[in-house]
Amino acid sequence: MKGVQELLRSLRVWDPTVTELRPFEPDGAPGDPVELFARWFAEAVAAGQTEPHTMTLATADADGLPDARVVMLHGADAAGWSFATHADSRKGGQLAGRPYAALVFYWPVLGRQVRVRGPVAAAPAAEAMADLHARSTGALAAALTGRQSAELDSVEELTRASEAAWERASREPAAPAPTWTLYHLRPHEVEFFQGDAHRRHLRLAYHRTENGTDWHRRLLWP
């Protein structure tokens, strides 16, 4: 069995047989980062990127120590980039204490990253429930299982709770999940990264201006 270092040396980044590094003209980018994100997201989907709607969510705990995990994007519009979790989960507690977060999307099929950073606010409960009930039975069952991040006594306990949640989700597709919360990250910064075969990667950063509605754009060294 190969060791980690040997495996690392055997790997390639952006293998041309599976990755298309497309040209990017920052001067032609739209003034609003949401518009560019929607365009890039659609292109990632069309290019066959696996699970392009997953993203890394980074938060900080009460001591300021970083934490990160992969979650699912629920929307990106004027309200911000949206995701959901239980308010009493680890990340929910961290967001309550420090309502600021960062997101990272990585789409290797196109050699692209998108980074988003800014304050986070919880959406009204009715909006969270509408979002949850518009999703799959499995998503509702997972939300009804609850107790996210709490200590689990056994796999059997999880199985019993999950089976009961699936049964209820199938029977009550509008069942409430009281702690399930939809969050909107309203970014102060959004960065778009386009990889280049000659390592001349392009980075276009958007920064929200003081009036809170407009954006300033600038290029960054790779």
Short mmCIF file of C-alpha atoms in Angstrom, two decimals:
data_model
loop_
_atom_site.label_atom_id
_atom_site.label_comp_id
_atom_site.label_asym_id
_atom_site.label_seq_id
_atom_site.Cartn_x
_atom_site.Cartn_y
_atom_site.Cartn_z
CA MET A 1 0.00 0.00 0.00
CA LYS A 2 1.38 3.40 -1.01
CA GLY A 3 1.99 6.03 1.67
CA VAL A 4 0.46 9.48 1.64
CA GLN A 5 3.60 11.21 0.33
CA GLU A 6 4.02 8.72 -2.52
CA LEU A 7 0.38 9.09 -3.48
CA LEU A 8 0.65 12.88 -3.40
CA ARG A 9 3.60 12.86 -5.79
CA SER A 10 1.65 10.67 -8.22
CA LEU A 11 -1.31 13.06 -8.52
CA ARG A 12 -1.93 15.81 -11.07
CA VAL A 13 -3.89 19.00 -10.68
CA TRP A 14 -6.26 19.87 -13.53
CA ASP A 15 -5.55 16.86 -15.74
CA PRO A 16 -6.44 18.07 -19.27
CA THR A 17 -8.33 14.83 -19.90
CA VAL A 18 -10.93 15.85 -17.30
CA THR A 19 -10.42 19.60 -16.81
CA GLU A 20 -11.11 22.47 -19.19
CA LEU A 21 -9.33 25.67 -18.15
CA ARG A 22 -11.45 28.26 -19.88
CA PRO A 23 -10.38 31.83 -20.71
CA PHE A 24 -11.62 34.49 -18.30
CA GLU A 25 -11.85 38.19 -19.16
CA PRO A 26 -12.20 40.11 -15.87
CA ASP A 27 -12.89 43.38 -17.70
CA GLY A 28 -16.09 41.86 -19.05
CA ALA A 29 -17.31 40.60 -15.68
CA PRO A 30 -20.66 41.97 -14.45
CA GLY A 31 -20.81 44.59 -11.74
CA ASP A 32 -22.68 42.32 -9.30
CA PRO A 33 -20.87 39.17 -8.09
CA VAL A 34 -24.16 37.26 -7.78
CA GLU A 35 -24.57 37.52 -11.55
CA LEU A 36 -21.08 36.15 -12.21
CA PHE A 37 -21.60 33.40 -9.63
CA ALA A 38 -24.86 32.34 -11.32
CA ARG A 39 -23.05 32.18 -14.65
CA TRP A 40 -20.13 30.15 -13.29
CA PHE A 41 -22.44 27.85 -11.35
CA ALA A 42 -24.48 27.10 -14.48
CA GLU A 43 -21.27 26.42 -16.40
CA ALA A 44 -20.06 24.04 -13.68
CA VAL A 45 -23.35 22.14 -13.85
CA ALA A 46 -23.21 21.99 -17.66
CA ALA A 47 -19.58 20.78 -17.54
CA GLY A 48 -20.61 17.82 -15.39
CA GLN A 49 -19.04 18.94 -12.13
CA THR A 50 -20.00 16.48 -9.39
CA GLU A 51 -22.10 18.11 -6.65
CA PRO A 52 -21.36 21.70 -7.67
CA HIS A 53 -23.80 22.94 -5.02
CA THR A 54 -21.61 21.74 -2.15
CA MET A 55 -19.33 24.25 -0.44
CA THR A 56 -17.02 24.57 2.53
CA LEU A 57 -18.50 26.66 5.34
CA ALA A 58 -15.98 28.16 7.78
CA THR A 59 -17.00 29.61 11.15
CA ALA A 60 -15.24 30.41 14.43
CA ASP A 61 -16.00 29.26 17.97
CA ALA A 62 -16.19 31.34 21.14
CA ASP A 63 -12.38 31.35 21.42
CA GLY A 64 -11.97 32.51 17.84
CA LEU A 65 -10.71 29.09 16.69
CA PRO A 66 -11.68 28.19 13.11
CA ASP A 67 -14.01 25.37 12.16
CA ALA A 68 -15.03 24.14 8.72
CA ARG A 69 -17.30 21.59 7.09
CA VAL A 70 -18.96 20.90 3.74
CA VAL A 71 -22.62 21.93 3.42
CA MET A 72 -25.12 22.46 0.61
CA LEU A 73 -25.96 25.76 -1.05
CA HIS A 74 -29.65 26.63 -0.81
CA GLY A 75 -29.62 29.79 -2.89
CA ALA A 76 -27.64 32.81 -4.08
CA ASP A 77 -29.47 36.07 -4.75
CA ALA A 78 -29.85 39.61 -3.43
CA ALA A 79 -30.44 38.20 0.08
CA GLY A 80 -27.06 36.49 0.00
CA TRP A 81 -25.67 32.98 -0.20
CA SER A 82 -27.95 30.65 1.76
CA PHE A 83 -27.43 27.42 3.70
CA ALA A 84 -29.29 25.65 6.51
CA THR A 85 -28.60 23.76 9.72
CA HIS A 86 -30.03 23.26 13.20
CA ALA A 87 -29.71 26.34 15.39
CA ASP A 88 -28.51 24.12 18.24
CA SER A 89 -25.82 22.38 16.17
CA ARG A 90 -22.14 23.22 16.56
CA LYS A 91 -22.12 25.56 13.57
CA GLY A 92 -25.46 27.05 14.62
CA GLY A 93 -24.02 27.86 18.04
CA GLN A 94 -20.89 29.32 16.49
CA LEU A 95 -22.94 31.53 14.18
CA ALA A 96 -25.03 32.72 17.13
CA GLY A 97 -21.89 33.79 18.99
CA ARG A 98 -19.93 35.06 15.98
CA PRO A 99 -22.33 35.76 13.10
CA TYR A 100 -19.68 35.91 10.39
CA ALA A 101 -18.62 33.15 8.01
CA ALA A 102 -16.74 32.26 4.83
CA LEU A 103 -17.69 29.95 1.98
CA VAL A 104 -15.53 28.22 -0.64
CA PHE A 105 -16.74 26.52 -3.82
CA TYR A 106 -14.29 24.39 -5.80
CA TRP A 107 -15.12 23.18 -9.30
CA PRO A 108 -12.03 21.29 -10.54
CA VAL A 109 -13.66 20.35 -13.85
CA LEU A 110 -13.16 24.01 -14.81
CA GLY A 111 -10.26 24.87 -12.49
CA ARG A 112 -12.41 27.40 -10.65
CA GLN A 113 -12.94 28.54 -7.10
CA VAL A 114 -15.35 31.06 -5.61
CA ARG A 115 -14.75 32.49 -2.13
CA VAL A 116 -17.43 34.40 -0.21
CA ARG A 117 -17.08 36.14 3.16
CA GLY A 118 -19.41 38.28 5.24
CA PRO A 119 -21.96 38.55 8.07
CA VAL A 120 -24.62 35.89 8.53
CA ALA A 121 -28.22 36.31 9.65
CA ALA A 122 -30.99 33.79 10.24
CA ALA A 123 -34.00 33.98 7.94
CA PRO A 124 -37.53 34.09 9.39
CA ALA A 125 -38.77 30.68 10.56
CA ALA A 126 -41.49 30.60 7.90
CA GLU A 127 -38.89 31.05 5.16
CA ALA A 128 -36.77 28.26 6.63
CA MET A 129 -39.73 25.86 6.74
CA ALA A 130 -40.77 26.74 3.18
CA ASP A 131 -37.23 26.04 2.00
CA LEU A 132 -37.10 22.73 3.88
CA HIS A 133 -40.48 21.53 2.66
CA ALA A 134 -39.56 22.31 -0.94
CA ARG A 135 -36.70 19.82 -0.70
CA SER A 136 -36.71 16.01 -0.68
CA THR A 137 -38.27 13.61 1.81
CA GLY A 138 -34.75 12.64 2.83
CA ALA A 139 -33.86 16.25 3.61
CA LEU A 140 -36.93 16.56 5.85
CA ALA A 141 -36.15 13.23 7.52
CA ALA A 142 -32.60 14.38 8.27
CA ALA A 143 -33.91 17.63 9.77
CA LEU A 144 -36.47 15.73 11.87
CA THR A 145 -33.80 13.36 13.17
CA GLY A 146 -32.20 16.40 14.83
CA ARG A 147 -29.66 16.43 17.67
CA GLN A 148 -26.94 17.43 15.21
CA SER A 149 -23.46 17.52 16.81
CA ALA A 150 -24.73 15.99 20.09
CA GLU A 151 -22.96 12.89 21.39
CA LEU A 152 -24.36 9.64 19.98
CA ASP A 153 -24.53 6.58 22.23
CA SER A 154 -24.67 3.99 19.45
CA VAL A 155 -25.29 3.39 15.75
CA GLU A 156 -28.47 1.55 16.73
CA GLU A 157 -29.82 4.68 18.41
CA LEU A 158 -29.22 6.65 15.22
CA THR A 159 -30.92 3.97 13.13
CA ARG A 160 -34.04 4.02 15.30
CA ALA A 161 -34.27 7.83 15.29
CA SER A 162 -33.68 8.02 11.53
CA GLU A 163 -36.27 5.35 10.74
CA ALA A 164 -38.86 7.19 12.83
CA ALA A 165 -37.97 10.47 11.12
CA TRP A 166 -38.27 8.93 7.64
CA GLU A 167 -41.67 7.49 8.55
CA ARG A 168 -42.90 10.86 9.77
CA ALA A 169 -41.46 12.74 6.80
CA SER A 170 -43.27 10.39 4.43
CA ARG A 171 -46.51 10.70 6.38
CA GLU A 172 -46.28 14.46 7.10
CA PRO A 173 -44.44 16.22 4.26
CA ALA A 174 -45.11 19.57 5.99
CA ALA A 175 -43.94 18.45 9.43
CA PRO A 176 -42.17 21.27 11.33
CA ALA A 177 -38.55 21.02 12.43
CA PRO A 178 -38.37 23.76 15.09
CA THR A 179 -34.59 24.18 15.27
CA TRP A 180 -33.99 23.96 11.52
CA THR A 181 -32.70 27.36 10.44
CA LEU A 182 -32.00 28.96 7.08
CA TYR A 183 -29.06 31.37 7.10
CA HIS A 184 -28.19 34.11 4.63
CA LEU A 185 -24.56 35.18 4.25
CA ARG A 186 -24.59 38.74 2.87
CA PRO A 187 -21.06 39.07 1.55
CA HIS A 188 -18.62 41.90 2.04
CA GLU A 189 -16.17 40.12 -0.26
CA VAL A 190 -16.52 37.69 -3.16
CA GLU A 191 -13.52 36.35 -5.09
CA PHE A 192 -13.48 34.43 -8.37
CA PHE A 193 -10.44 32.30 -9.22
CA GLN A 194 -9.81 30.91 -12.69
CA GLY A 195 -6.93 28.47 -13.00
CA ASP A 196 -4.43 28.71 -15.86
CA ALA A 197 -2.23 25.97 -17.31
CA HIS A 198 0.85 28.23 -17.08
CA ARG A 199 0.01 29.09 -13.44
CA ARG A 200 -1.03 32.60 -14.43
CA HIS A 201 -4.21 32.18 -12.44
CA LEU A 202 -6.69 35.05 -12.54
CA ARG A 203 -8.30 36.32 -9.34
CA LEU A 204 -11.08 38.89 -9.47
CA ALA A 205 -12.20 40.23 -6.09
CA TYR A 206 -15.40 42.16 -5.39
CA HIS A 207 -15.62 44.33 -2.26
CA ARG A 208 -18.85 45.92 -1.13
CA THR A 209 -18.60 49.70 -0.94
CA GLU A 210 -19.52 51.80 2.10
CA ASN A 211 -23.01 52.51 0.79
CA GLY A 212 -23.73 48.79 1.05
CA THR A 213 -25.23 48.45 -2.41
CA ASP A 214 -22.37 48.88 -4.89
CA TRP A 215 -19.23 46.86 -5.51
CA HIS A 216 -15.59 47.73 -6.12
CA ARG A 217 -13.61 45.26 -8.26
CA ARG A 218 -9.89 44.61 -8.34
CA LEU A 219 -7.47 41.96 -9.60
CA LEU A 220 -5.21 40.06 -7.20
CA TRP A 221 -1.89 38.39 -7.78
CA PRO A 222 -2.22 34.59 -7.83
#
